[in-house]
JSON list of C-alpha atoms and ligand atoms in Angstrom, two decimals:
[
{"chain": "A", "resi": 1, "resn": "MET", "atom": "CA", "xyz": [9.55, -17.08, -5.31]},
{"chain": "A", "resi": 2, "resn": "ALA", "atom": "CA", "xyz": [8.20, -14.46, -7.72]},
{"chain": "A", "resi": 3, "resn": "PRO", "atom": "CA", "xyz": [6.55, -11.35, -6.26]},
{"chain": "A", "resi": 4, "resn": "ARG", "atom": "CA", "xyz": [2.87, -11.87, -5.43]},
{"chain": "A", "resi": 5, "resn": "LYS", "atom": "CA", "xyz": [0.22, -10.03, -7.45]},
{"chain": "A", "resi": 6, "resn": "LEU", "atom": "CA", "xyz": [-1.81, -7.90, -5.04]},
{"chain": "A", "resi": 7, "resn": "ALA", "atom": "CA", "xyz": [-4.79, -5.62, -5.59]},
{"chain": "A", "resi": 8, "resn": "ALA", "atom": "CA", "xyz": [-5.14, -3.66, -2.37]},
{"chain": "A", "resi": 9, "resn": "GLY", "atom": "CA", "xyz": [-7.92, -1.24, -1.50]},
{"chain": "A", "resi": 10, "resn": "ASN", "atom": "CA", "xyz": [-7.36, 1.58, 0.96]},
{"chain": "A", "resi": 11, "resn": "TRP", "atom": "CA", "xyz": [-10.76, 2.89, 2.01]},
{"chain": "A", "resi": 12, "resn": "LYS", "atom": "CA", "xyz": [-9.17, 5.65, 4.08]},
{"chain": "A", "resi": 13, "resn": "MET", "atom": "CA", "xyz": [-11.78, 7.42, 6.29]},
{"chain": "A", "resi": 14, "resn": "ASN", "atom": "CA", "xyz": [-14.72, 6.13, 4.24]},
{"chain": "A", "resi": 15, "resn": "GLY", "atom": "CA", "xyz": [-17.33, 3.44, 4.89]},
{"chain": "A", "resi": 16, "resn": "THR", "atom": "CA", "xyz": [-19.83, 2.31, 7.48]},
{"chain": "A", "resi": 17, "resn": "LEU", "atom": "CA", "xyz": [-21.48, -1.08, 8.02]},
{"chain": "A", "resi": 18, "resn": "ALA", "atom": "CA", "xyz": [-23.61, -0.42, 4.94]},
{"chain": "A", "resi": 19, "resn": "ALA", "atom": "CA", "xyz": [-20.42, -0.50, 2.83]},
{"chain": "A", "resi": 20, "resn": "LEU", "atom": "CA", "xyz": [-19.95, -4.18, 3.63]},
{"chain": "A", "resi": 21, "resn": "ALA", "atom": "CA", "xyz": [-22.27, -4.94, 0.72]},
{"chain": "A", "resi": 22, "resn": "GLU", "atom": "CA", "xyz": [-19.43, -3.83, -1.57]},
{"chain": "A", "resi": 23, "resn": "ILE", "atom": "CA", "xyz": [-17.27, -6.57, -0.11]},
{"chain": "A", "resi": 24, "resn": "ASP", "atom": "CA", "xyz": [-19.87, -9.15, -1.10]},
{"chain": "A", "resi": 25, "resn": "ARG", "atom": "CA", "xyz": [-19.82, -7.77, -4.65]},
{"chain": "A", "resi": 26, "resn": "VAL", "atom": "CA", "xyz": [-16.00, -7.92, -4.80]},
{"chain": "A", "resi": 27, "resn": "LEU", "atom": "CA", "xyz": [-16.05, -11.49, -3.52]},
{"chain": "A", "resi": 28, "resn": "ALA", "atom": "CA", "xyz": [-18.61, -12.47, -6.14]},
{"chain": "A", "resi": 29, "resn": "GLN", "atom": "CA", "xyz": [-15.95, -11.91, -8.83]},
{"chain": "A", "resi": 30, "resn": "PRO", "atom": "CA", "xyz": [-13.29, -14.61, -9.32]},
{"chain": "A", "resi": 31, "resn": "ALA", "atom": "CA", "xyz": [-9.75, -13.23, -8.94]},
{"chain": "A", "resi": 32, "resn": "GLY", "atom": "CA", "xyz": [-6.42, -14.47, -10.30]},
{"chain": "A", "resi": 33, "resn": "CYS", "atom": "CA", "xyz": [-4.47, -12.35, -7.80]},
{"chain": "A", "resi": 34, "resn": "ASP", "atom": "CA", "xyz": [-4.45, -11.60, -4.08]},
{"chain": "A", "resi": 35, "resn": "VAL", "atom": "CA", "xyz": [-7.10, -9.10, -3.01]},
{"chain": "A", "resi": 36, "resn": "LEU", "atom": "CA", "xyz": [-6.85, -6.99, 0.16]},
{"chain": "A", "resi": 37, "resn": "ILE", "atom": "CA", "xyz": [-9.26, -4.44, 1.60]},
{"chain": "A", "resi": 38, "resn": "CYS", "atom": "CA", "xyz": [-8.07, -2.01, 4.31]},
{"chain": "A", "resi": 39, "resn": "PRO", "atom": "CA", "xyz": [-11.25, -0.35, 5.67]},
{"chain": "A", "resi": 40, "resn": "PRO", "atom": "CA", "xyz": [-11.56, 1.96, 8.66]},
{"chain": "A", "resi": 41, "resn": "ALA", "atom": "CA", "xyz": [-10.63, 0.06, 11.82]},
{"chain": "A", "resi": 42, "resn": "THR", "atom": "CA", "xyz": [-14.31, -0.02, 12.81]},
{"chain": "A", "resi": 43, "resn": "LEU", "atom": "CA", "xyz": [-15.01, -2.44, 9.94]},
{"chain": "A", "resi": 44, "resn": "ILE", "atom": "CA", "xyz": [-11.97, -4.75, 10.04]},
{"chain": "A", "resi": 45, "resn": "GLN", "atom": "CA", "xyz": [-13.60, -7.56, 12.02]},
{"chain": "A", "resi": 46, "resn": "ALA", "atom": "CA", "xyz": [-16.73, -7.53, 9.84]},
{"chain": "A", "resi": 47, "resn": "VAL", "atom": "CA", "xyz": [-14.66, -7.52, 6.64]},
{"chain": "A", "resi": 48, "resn": "ALA", "atom": "CA", "xyz": [-12.47, -10.36, 7.92]},
{"chain": "A", "resi": 49, "resn": "ALA", "atom": "CA", "xyz": [-15.58, -12.35, 8.74]},
{"chain": "A", "resi": 50, "resn": "LYS", "atom": "CA", "xyz": [-16.50, -12.28, 5.04]},
{"chain": "A", "resi": 51, "resn": "GLY", "atom": "CA", "xyz": [-13.34, -14.22, 4.21]},
{"chain": "A", "resi": 52, "resn": "ILE", "atom": "CA", "xyz": [-11.45, -11.53, 2.32]},
{"chain": "A", "resi": 53, "resn": "ALA", "atom": "CA", "xyz": [-7.96, -10.44, 3.34]},
{"chain": "A", "resi": 54, "resn": "THR", "atom": "CA", "xyz": [-8.14, -7.26, 5.36]},
{"chain": "A", "resi": 55, "resn": "GLY", "atom": "CA", "xyz": [-5.85, -4.84, 7.11]},
{"chain": "A", "resi": 56, "resn": "GLY", "atom": "CA", "xyz": [-5.39, -1.67, 9.06]},
{"chain": "A", "resi": 57, "resn": "GLN", "atom": "CA", "xyz": [-4.34, 1.72, 7.73]},
{"chain": "A", "resi": 58, "resn": "ASP", "atom": "CA", "xyz": [-1.80, 2.37, 10.50]},
{"chain": "A", "resi": 59, "resn": "CYS", "atom": "CA", "xyz": [-0.61, 0.92, 13.79]},
{"chain": "A", "resi": 60, "resn": "HIS", "atom": "CA", "xyz": [1.38, 2.06, 16.80]},
{"chain": "A", "resi": 61, "resn": "ALA", "atom": "CA", "xyz": [5.02, 1.01, 17.21]},
{"chain": "A", "resi": 62, "resn": "LYS", "atom": "CA", "xyz": [4.34, -0.35, 20.70]},
{"chain": "A", "resi": 63, "resn": "PRO", "atom": "CA", "xyz": [2.29, -3.47, 21.57]},
{"chain": "A", "resi": 64, "resn": "SER", "atom": "CA", "xyz": [0.17, -1.71, 24.22]},
{"chain": "A", "resi": 65, "resn": "GLY", "atom": "CA", "xyz": [0.07, 1.25, 26.57]},
{"chain": "A", "resi": 66, "resn": "ALA", "atom": "CA", "xyz": [-1.28, 4.71, 27.29]},
{"chain": "A", "resi": 67, "resn": "HIS", "atom": "CA", "xyz": [-1.65, 5.85, 23.70]},
{"chain": "A", "resi": 68, "resn": "THR", "atom": "CA", "xyz": [-5.15, 7.29, 23.39]},
{"chain": "A", "resi": 69, "resn": "GLY", "atom": "CA", "xyz": [-6.74, 6.72, 20.02]},
{"chain": "A", "resi": 70, "resn": "ASP", "atom": "CA", "xyz": [-3.97, 4.50, 18.68]},
{"chain": "A", "resi": 71, "resn": "ILE", "atom": "CA", "xyz": [-4.24, 0.84, 17.68]},
{"chain": "A", "resi": 72, "resn": "ALA", "atom": "CA", "xyz": [-1.54, -1.78, 18.21]},
{"chain": "A", "resi": 73, "resn": "ALA", "atom": "CA", "xyz": [-0.54, -4.27, 15.52]},
{"chain": "A", "resi": 74, "resn": "GLY", "atom": "CA", "xyz": [-1.58, -7.13, 17.78]},
{"chain": "A", "resi": 75, "resn": "GLN", "atom": "CA", "xyz": [-5.04, -5.63, 18.16]},
{"chain": "A", "resi": 76, "resn": "LEU", "atom": "CA", "xyz": [-5.42, -5.50, 14.37]},
{"chain": "A", "resi": 77, "resn": "LYS", "atom": "CA", "xyz": [-4.34, -9.14, 14.18]},
{"chain": "A", "resi": 78, "resn": "ASP", "atom": "CA", "xyz": [-6.78, -10.01, 16.97]},
{"chain": "A", "resi": 79, "resn": "VAL", "atom": "CA", "xyz": [-9.79, -8.95, 14.87]},
{"chain": "A", "resi": 80, "resn": "GLY", "atom": "CA", "xyz": [-8.66, -10.69, 11.71]},
{"chain": "A", "resi": 81, "resn": "ALA", "atom": "CA", "xyz": [-6.28, -8.32, 9.96]},
{"chain": "A", "resi": 82, "resn": "SER", "atom": "CA", "xyz": [-3.38, -9.85, 8.03]},
{"chain": "A", "resi": 83, "resn": "HIS", "atom": "CA", "xyz": [-1.87, -6.61, 6.70]},
{"chain": "A", "resi": 84, "resn": "VAL", "atom": "CA", "xyz": [-1.36, -3.00, 7.75]},
{"chain": "A", "resi": 85, "resn": "ILE", "atom": "CA", "xyz": [-0.63, 0.03, 5.57]},
{"chain": "A", "resi": 86, "resn": "LEU", "atom": "CA", "xyz": [2.21, 2.13, 7.00]},
{"chain": "A", "resi": 87, "resn": "GLY", "atom": "CA", "xyz": [3.81, 5.43, 6.06]},
{"chain": "A", "resi": 88, "resn": "HIS", "atom": "CA", "xyz": [0.98, 6.56, 3.80]},
{"chain": "A", "resi": 89, "resn": "SER", "atom": "CA", "xyz": [1.72, 10.09, 2.60]},
{"chain": "A", "resi": 90, "resn": "GLU", "atom": "CA", "xyz": [-1.49, 11.31, 4.23]},
{"chain": "A", "resi": 91, "resn": "ARG", "atom": "CA", "xyz": [-0.04, 10.21, 7.58]},
{"chain": "A", "resi": 92, "resn": "ARG", "atom": "CA", "xyz": [3.48, 11.33, 6.81]},
{"chain": "A", "resi": 93, "resn": "THR", "atom": "CA", "xyz": [1.98, 14.78, 6.10]},
{"chain": "A", "resi": 94, "resn": "ASP", "atom": "CA", "xyz": [-0.91, 15.05, 8.59]},
{"chain": "A", "resi": 95, "resn": "HIS", "atom": "CA", "xyz": [0.98, 13.39, 11.45]},
{"chain": "A", "resi": 96, "resn": "ALA", "atom": "CA", "xyz": [4.58, 14.31, 10.57]},
{"chain": "A", "resi": 97, "resn": "GLU", "atom": "CA", "xyz": [5.52, 10.64, 10.46]},
{"chain": "A", "resi": 98, "resn": "THR", "atom": "CA", "xyz": [9.25, 10.06, 9.89]},
{"chain": "A", "resi": 99, "resn": "ASP", "atom": "CA", "xyz": [10.96, 7.18, 8.09]},
{"chain": "A", "resi": 100, "resn": "ALA", "atom": "CA", "xyz": [12.23, 5.93, 11.46]},
{"chain": "A", "resi": 101, "resn": "GLN", "atom": "CA", "xyz": [8.71, 5.91, 12.91]},
{"chain": "A", "resi": 102, "resn": "VAL", "atom": "CA", "xyz": [7.45, 3.98, 9.89]},
{"chain": "A", "resi": 103, "resn": "ALA", "atom": "CA", "xyz": [10.25, 1.44, 10.28]},
{"chain": "A", "resi": 104, "resn": "ALA", "atom": "CA", "xyz": [9.43, 1.02, 13.99]},
{"chain": "A", "resi": 105, "resn": "LYS", "atom": "CA", "xyz": [5.75, 0.49, 13.16]},
{"chain": "A", "resi": 106, "resn": "ALA", "atom": "CA", "xyz": [6.68, -2.04, 10.49]},
{"chain": "A", "resi": 107, "resn": "THR", "atom": "CA", "xyz": [8.81, -3.93, 13.01]},
{"chain": "A", "resi": 108, "resn": "ALA", "atom": "CA", "xyz": [5.85, -4.02, 15.39]},
{"chain": "A", "resi": 109, "resn": "ALA", "atom": "CA", "xyz": [3.63, -5.24, 12.56]},
{"chain": "A", "resi": 110, "resn": "HIS", "atom": "CA", "xyz": [6.08, -8.03, 11.74]},
{"chain": "A", "resi": 111, "resn": "GLU", "atom": "CA", "xyz": [6.32, -9.01, 15.42]},
{"chain": "A", "resi": 112, "resn": "ALA", "atom": "CA", "xyz": [2.53, -9.27, 15.52]},
{"chain": "A", "resi": 113, "resn": "GLY", "atom": "CA", "xyz": [2.48, -11.43, 12.40]},
{"chain": "A", "resi": 114, "resn": "LEU", "atom": "CA", "xyz": [1.15, -8.79, 10.02]},
{"chain": "A", "resi": 115, "resn": "VAL", "atom": "CA", "xyz": [2.33, -7.98, 6.52]},
{"chain": "A", "resi": 116, "resn": "ALA", "atom": "CA", "xyz": [3.48, -4.34, 6.37]},
{"chain": "A", "resi": 117, "resn": "VAL", "atom": "CA", "xyz": [2.46, -2.42, 3.24]},
{"chain": "A", "resi": 118, "resn": "ILE", "atom": "CA", "xyz": [5.02, 0.39, 3.37]},
{"chain": "A", "resi": 119, "resn": "CYS", "atom": "CA", "xyz": [4.31, 3.49, 1.29]},
{"chain": "A", "resi": 120, "resn": "VAL", "atom": "CA", "xyz": [6.91, 5.72, -0.32]},
{"chain": "A", "resi": 121, "resn": "GLY", "atom": "CA", "xyz": [6.47, 8.60, -2.74]},
{"chain": "A", "resi": 122, "resn": "GLU", "atom": "CA", "xyz": [7.71, 12.02, -3.76]},
{"chain": "A", "resi": 123, "resn": "THR", "atom": "CA", "xyz": [5.92, 15.36, -3.66]},
{"chain": "A", "resi": 124, "resn": "GLU", "atom": "CA", "xyz": [5.32, 17.39, -6.82]},
{"chain": "A", "resi": 125, "resn": "ALA", "atom": "CA", "xyz": [8.05, 19.82, -5.78]},
{"chain": "A", "resi": 126, "resn": "GLN", "atom": "CA", "xyz": [10.52, 16.95, -5.38]},
{"chain": "A", "resi": 127, "resn": "ARG", "atom": "CA", "xyz": [9.49, 15.50, -8.78]},
{"chain": "A", "resi": 128, "resn": "ASP", "atom": "CA", "xyz": [9.85, 18.91, -10.44]},
{"chain": "A", "resi": 129, "resn": "ALA", "atom": "CA", "xyz": [13.29, 19.35, -8.83]},
{"chain": "A", "resi": 130, "resn": "GLY", "atom": "CA", "xyz": [14.49, 16.02, -10.21]},
{"chain": "A", "resi": 131, "resn": "GLN", "atom": "CA", "xyz": [14.80, 14.55, -6.71]},
{"chain": "A", "resi": 132, "resn": "THR", "atom": "CA", "xyz": [12.39, 11.60, -7.12]},
{"chain": "A", "resi": 133, "resn": "LEU", "atom": "CA", "xyz": [14.93, 8.75, -7.20]},
{"chain": "A", "resi": 134, "resn": "ASP", "atom": "CA", "xyz": [16.90, 10.18, -4.29]},
{"chain": "A", "resi": 135, "resn": "VAL", "atom": "CA", "xyz": [13.71, 10.64, -2.25]},
{"chain": "A", "resi": 136, "resn": "ILE", "atom": "CA", "xyz": [12.49, 7.10, -2.94]},
{"chain": "A", "resi": 137, "resn": "SER", "atom": "CA", "xyz": [15.91, 5.63, -2.17]},
{"chain": "A", "resi": 138, "resn": "ALA", "atom": "CA", "xyz": [16.06, 7.47, 1.16]},
{"chain": "A", "resi": 139, "resn": "GLN", "atom": "CA", "xyz": [12.50, 6.52, 2.13]},
{"chain": "A", "resi": 140, "resn": "LEU", "atom": "CA", "xyz": [13.15, 2.86, 1.32]},
{"chain": "A", "resi": 141, "resn": "ALA", "atom": "CA", "xyz": [16.38, 2.85, 3.32]},
{"chain": "A", "resi": 142, "resn": "GLY", "atom": "CA", "xyz": [14.79, 4.59, 6.30]},
{"chain": "A", "resi": 143, "resn": "SER", "atom": "CA", "xyz": [11.28, 3.11, 6.32]},
{"chain": "A", "resi": 144, "resn": "VAL", "atom": "CA", "xyz": [11.95, -0.58, 5.63]},
{"chain": "A", "resi": 145, "resn": "PRO", "atom": "CA", "xyz": [13.34, -2.34, 8.72]},
{"chain": "A", "resi": 146, "resn": "ASP", "atom": "CA", "xyz": [16.05, -5.03, 8.63]},
{"chain": "A", "resi": 147, "resn": "CYS", "atom": "CA", "xyz": [13.44, -7.65, 9.61]},
{"chain": "A", "resi": 148, "resn": "ALA", "atom": "CA", "xyz": [11.61, -7.16, 6.31]},
{"chain": "A", "resi": 149, "resn": "THR", "atom": "CA", "xyz": [11.22, -10.10, 3.95]},
{"chain": "A", "resi": 150, "resn": "ALA", "atom": "CA", "xyz": [9.27, -10.66, 0.75]},
{"chain": "A", "resi": 151, "resn": "ALA", "atom": "CA", "xyz": [6.79, -12.61, 2.89]},
{"chain": "A", "resi": 152, "resn": "ASN", "atom": "CA", "xyz": [6.12, -9.90, 5.49]},
{"chain": "A", "resi": 153, "resn": "THR", "atom": "CA", "xyz": [6.56, -6.68, 3.51]},
{"chain": "A", "resi": 154, "resn": "VAL", "atom": "CA", "xyz": [5.01, -5.08, 0.43]},
{"chain": "A", "resi": 155, "resn": "ILE", "atom": "CA", "xyz": [6.18, -1.73, -0.94]},
{"chain": "A", "resi": 156, "resn": "ALA", "atom": "CA", "xyz": [3.76, 0.77, -2.46]},
{"chain": "A", "resi": 157, "resn": "TYR", "atom": "CA", "xyz": [5.06, 3.61, -4.64]},
{"chain": "A", "resi": 158, "resn": "GLU", "atom": "CA", "xyz": [2.55, 6.44, -4.36]},
{"chain": "A", "resi": 159, "resn": "PRO", "atom": "CA", "xyz": [3.61, 9.76, -5.83]},
{"chain": "A", "resi": 160, "resn": "VAL", "atom": "CA", "xyz": [1.95, 12.24, -3.48]},
{"chain": "A", "resi": 161, "resn": "TRP", "atom": "CA", "xyz": [0.84, 14.45, -6.35]},
{"chain": "A", "resi": 162, "resn": "ALA", "atom": "CA", "xyz": [-1.03, 11.56, -8.00]},
{"chain": "A", "resi": 163, "resn": "ILE", "atom": "CA", "xyz": [-3.14, 10.67, -4.97]},
{"chain": "A", "resi": 164, "resn": "GLY", "atom": "CA", "xyz": [-6.77, 11.62, -5.46]},
{"chain": "A", "resi": 165, "resn": "THR", "atom": "CA", "xyz": [-5.95, 13.95, -8.37]},
{"chain": "A", "resi": 166, "resn": "GLY", "atom": "CA", "xyz": [-6.70, 11.86, -11.43]},
{"chain": "A", "resi": 167, "resn": "ARG", "atom": "CA", "xyz": [-3.08, 12.43, -12.50]},
{"chain": "A", "resi": 168, "resn": "THR", "atom": "CA", "xyz": [-0.50, 9.65, -12.85]},
{"chain": "A", "resi": 169, "resn": "PRO", "atom": "CA", "xyz": [3.19, 9.59, -13.77]},
{"chain": "A", "resi": 170, "resn": "THR", "atom": "CA", "xyz": [4.08, 8.46, -17.27]},
{"chain": "A", "resi": 171, "resn": "ASN", "atom": "CA", "xyz": [4.67, 4.76, -17.72]},
{"chain": "A", "resi": 172, "resn": "ASP", "atom": "CA", "xyz": [8.41, 5.47, -18.05]},
{"chain": "A", "resi": 173, "resn": "GLN", "atom": "CA", "xyz": [8.39, 7.40, -14.76]},
{"chain": "A", "resi": 174, "resn": "ILE", "atom": "CA", "xyz": [6.62, 4.55, -12.96]},
{"chain": "A", "resi": 175, "resn": "ALA", "atom": "CA", "xyz": [8.99, 2.02, -14.56]},
{"chain": "A", "resi": 176, "resn": "GLU", "atom": "CA", "xyz": [12.04, 4.03, -13.45]},
{"chain": "A", "resi": 177, "resn": "VAL", "atom": "CA", "xyz": [10.95, 4.15, -9.82]},
{"chain": "A", "resi": 178, "resn": "HIS", "atom": "CA", "xyz": [9.89, 0.51, -9.68]},
{"chain": "A", "resi": 179, "resn": "ALA", "atom": "CA", "xyz": [13.20, -0.59, -11.21]},
{"chain": "A", "resi": 180, "resn": "LEU", "atom": "CA", "xyz": [15.04, 1.51, -8.61]},
{"chain": "A", "resi": 181, "resn": "MET", "atom": "CA", "xyz": [13.01, 0.02, -5.76]},
{"chain": "A", "resi": 182, "resn": "ARG", "atom": "CA", "xyz": [13.69, -3.52, -6.97]},
{"chain": "A", "resi": 183, "resn": "ASP", "atom": "CA", "xyz": [17.42, -2.80, -7.32]},
{"chain": "A", "resi": 184, "resn": "ARG", "atom": "CA", "xyz": [17.69, -1.22, -3.86]},
{"chain": "A", "resi": 185, "resn": "LEU", "atom": "CA", "xyz": [15.75, -4.04, -2.18]},
{"chain": "A", "resi": 186, "resn": "ALA", "atom": "CA", "xyz": [17.69, -6.75, -4.04]},
{"chain": "A", "resi": 187, "resn": "ALA", "atom": "CA", "xyz": [20.97, -5.16, -2.95]},
{"chain": "A", "resi": 188, "resn": "ARG", "atom": "CA", "xyz": [19.88, -5.08, 0.72]},
{"chain": "A", "resi": 189, "resn": "PHE", "atom": "CA", "xyz": [17.84, -8.25, 1.23]},
{"chain": "A", "resi": 190, "resn": "ALA", "atom": "CA", "xyz": [18.53, -11.84, 0.15]},
{"chain": "A", "resi": 191, "resn": "ASP", "atom": "CA", "xyz": [14.97, -12.02, -1.21]},
{"chain": "A", "resi": 192, "resn": "GLY", "atom": "CA", "xyz": [14.77, -8.36, -2.12]},
{"chain": "A", "resi": 193, "resn": "ALA", "atom": "CA", "xyz": [13.96, -9.11, -5.77]},
{"chain": "A", "resi": 194, "resn": "ASP", "atom": "CA", "xyz": [10.83, -10.92, -4.62]},
{"chain": "A", "resi": 195, "resn": "PHE", "atom": "CA", "xyz": [9.18, -8.07, -2.71]},
{"chain": "A", "resi": 196, "resn": "ALA", "atom": "CA", "xyz": [5.80, -7.19, -4.23]},
{"chain": "A", "resi": 197, "resn": "LEU", "atom": "CA", "xyz": [5.92, -3.61, -5.55]},
{"chain": "A", "resi": 198, "resn": "LEU", "atom": "CA", "xyz": [2.56, -1.85, -5.86]},
{"chain": "A", "resi": 199, "resn": "TYR", "atom": "CA", "xyz": [1.77, 1.38, -7.65]},
{"chain": "A", "resi": 200, "resn": "GLY", "atom": "CA", "xyz": [-0.77, 3.74, -6.08]},
{"chain": "A", "resi": 201, "resn": "GLY", "atom": "CA", "xyz": [-2.14, 7.11, -7.15]},
{"chain": "A", "resi": 202, "resn": "SER", "atom": "CA", "xyz": [-5.28, 7.52, -9.26]},
{"chain": "A", "resi": 203, "resn": "VAL", "atom": "CA", "xyz": [-5.45, 3.90, -10.41]},
{"chain": "A", "resi": 204, "resn": "LYS", "atom": "CA", "xyz": [-8.78, 3.46, -12.22]},
{"chain": "A", "resi": 205, "resn": "PRO", "atom": "CA", "xyz": [-10.43, 0.77, -14.36]},
{"chain": "A", "resi": 206, "resn": "GLY", "atom": "CA", "xyz": [-9.35, 2.74, -17.44]},
{"chain": "A", "resi": 207, "resn": "ASN", "atom": "CA", "xyz": [-5.60, 2.84, -16.70]},
{"chain": "A", "resi": 208, "resn": "ALA", "atom": "CA", "xyz": [-5.06, -0.32, -14.62]},
{"chain": "A", "resi": 209, "resn": "ALA", "atom": "CA", "xyz": [-4.12, -2.74, -17.43]},
{"chain": "A", "resi": 210, "resn": "GLU", "atom": "CA", "xyz": [-1.52, -0.29, -18.80]},
{"chain": "A", "resi": 211, "resn": "ILE", "atom": "CA", "xyz": [0.00, 0.24, -15.35]},
{"chain": "A", "resi": 212, "resn": "PHE", "atom": "CA", "xyz": [0.12, -3.49, -14.64]},
{"chain": "A", "resi": 213, "resn": "ALA", "atom": "CA", "xyz": [2.05, -4.04, -17.89]},
{"chain": "A", "resi": 214, "resn": "ILE", "atom": "CA", "xyz": [4.94, -1.94, -16.57]},
{"chain": "A", "resi": 215, "resn": "PRO", "atom": "CA", "xyz": [7.93, -4.07, -15.45]},
{"chain": "A", "resi": 216, "resn": "HIS", "atom": "CA", "xyz": [8.16, -4.67, -11.68]},
{"chain": "A", "resi": 217, "resn": "VAL", "atom": "CA", "xyz": [4.64, -3.41, -11.04]},
{"chain": "A", "resi": 218, "resn": "ASN", "atom": "CA", "xyz": [3.04, -6.28, -9.12]},
{"chain": "A", "resi": 219, "resn": "GLY", "atom": "CA", "xyz": [-0.27, -4.67, -8.28]},
{"chain": "A", "resi": 220, "resn": "ALA", "atom": "CA", "xyz": [-1.87, -1.52, -6.98]},
{"chain": "A", "resi": 221, "resn": "LEU", "atom": "CA", "xyz": [-2.80, 0.29, -3.79]},
{"chain": "A", "resi": 222, "resn": "VAL", "atom": "CA", "xyz": [-6.12, 1.82, -4.75]},
{"chain": "A", "resi": 223, "resn": "GLY", "atom": "CA", "xyz": [-7.94, 4.56, -2.90]},
{"chain": "A", "resi": 224, "resn": "GLY", "atom": "CA", "xyz": [-11.10, 6.07, -4.36]},
{"chain": "A", "resi": 225, "resn": "ALA", "atom": "CA", "xyz": [-11.64, 3.35, -6.95]},
{"chain": "A", "resi": 226, "resn": "SER", "atom": "CA", "xyz": [-11.65, 0.66, -4.23]},
{"chain": "A", "resi": 227, "resn": "LEU", "atom": "CA", "xyz": [-14.77, 2.00, -2.53]},
{"chain": "A", "resi": 228, "resn": "LYS", "atom": "CA", "xyz": [-17.14, 0.55, -5.12]},
{"chain": "A", "resi": 229, "resn": "ALA", "atom": "CA", "xyz": [-16.95, -3.02, -6.45]},
{"chain": "A", "resi": 230, "resn": "SER", "atom": "CA", "xyz": [-18.00, -1.65, -9.84]},
{"chain": "A", "resi": 231, "resn": "ASP", "atom": "CA", "xyz": [-14.65, 0.18, -9.99]},
{"chain": "A", "resi": 232, "resn": "PHE", "atom": "CA", "xyz": [-12.43, -2.15, -7.95]},
{"chain": "A", "resi": 233, "resn": "GLY", "atom": "CA", "xyz": [-13.64, -5.30, -9.72]},
{"chain": "A", "resi": 234, "resn": "PRO", "atom": "CA", "xyz": [-12.26, -4.29, -13.15]},
{"chain": "A", "resi": 235, "resn": "ILE", "atom": "CA", "xyz": [-8.93, -3.37, -11.53]},
{"chain": "A", "resi": 236, "resn": "VAL", "atom": "CA", "xyz": [-8.76, -6.83, -9.93]},
{"chain": "A", "resi": 237, "resn": "ALA", "atom": "CA", "xyz": [-9.64, -8.36, -13.30]},
{"chain": "A", "resi": 238, "resn": "ALA", "atom": "CA", "xyz": [-6.91, -6.37, -15.05]},
{"chain": "A", "resi": 239, "resn": "LEU", "atom": "CA", "xyz": [-4.30, -7.53, -12.53]},
{"chain": "A", "resi": 240, "resn": "SER", "atom": "CA", "xyz": [-5.53, -11.11, -12.77]},
{"chain": "A", "resi": 241, "resn": "ALA", "atom": "CA", "xyz": [-5.00, -10.96, -16.54]},
{"chain": "A", "resi": 242, "resn": "ALA", "atom": "CA", "xyz": [-1.60, -9.21, -16.36]},
{"chain": "B", "resi": 301, "resn": "G3H", "atom": "O1", "xyz": [-3.76, 4.43, -0.70]},
{"chain": "B", "resi": 301, "resn": "G3H", "atom": "C1", "xyz": [-4.20, 4.75, -1.81]},
{"chain": "B", "resi": 301, "resn": "G3H", "atom": "C2", "xyz": [-3.61, 5.93, -2.48]},
{"chain": "B", "resi": 301, "resn": "G3H", "atom": "O2", "xyz": [-3.62, 7.02, -1.61]},
{"chain": "B", "resi": 301, "resn": "G3H", "atom": "C3", "xyz": [-4.25, 6.24, -3.82]},
{"chain": "B", "resi": 301, "resn": "G3H", "atom": "O3", "xyz": [-5.49, 6.87, -3.65]},
{"chain": "B", "resi": 301, "resn": "G3H", "atom": "P1", "xyz": [-6.34, 7.18, -5.00]},
{"chain": "B", "resi": 301, "resn": "G3H", "atom": "O4", "xyz": [-6.48, 5.87, -5.73]},
{"chain": "B", "resi": 301, "resn": "G3H", "atom": "O5", "xyz": [-7.67, 7.73, -4.50]},
{"chain": "B", "resi": 301, "resn": "G3H", "atom": "O6", "xyz": [-5.53, 8.18, -5.80]}
]
């Protein structure tokens, strides 16, 4: 099985019911790849009802309990989610999430029947210190649980310094990390070479085709440019044509 092509939108803490009109506009465009929208949890059921794949932006590692404000993987599934983003750098930073916590959440997601979209990425200081490959290797080893398969797990490489900044690594830098991720996953899992590997960090209509031409880039995890169909549509089209 070859890795799936996936254009994923992470709306982060953006969007109200009025934003559902953007979903209609995305759906109006034919796609030659999988399309996923991860809105705020308040919109998941409404987005699912429109027939587009949807997901959460985090989940708890436990199936239920006294965890005020948290959402369980099973609760995401219950309202129509098929995926959940885990280990996003904004959560690793704002909530001090560790690799072990991400792996536990991914296990809970798998047990609930969700696909885990596990994020890894280096900081600018780590990139400048030449530590990128070591950081990505360690995050993959620690954040991806043994129960991961190409069917229930997608990996997103998101250099922290490229998120929301308009900056992206060079094509060679992206290629180097994606080749490393494929090699590490293939060495650990029987179907490791088939995991979909997404790039995320300032993906825009103007750079998407070039990024999707990089070996072992199977799609994108898009933030700001996923909020409007006028931006996300061309990214979906570029992946469909890749
Ligand atoms: O999850 C998406 C990433 O954080 C990228 O966000 P961005 O496209 O706004 O840079």
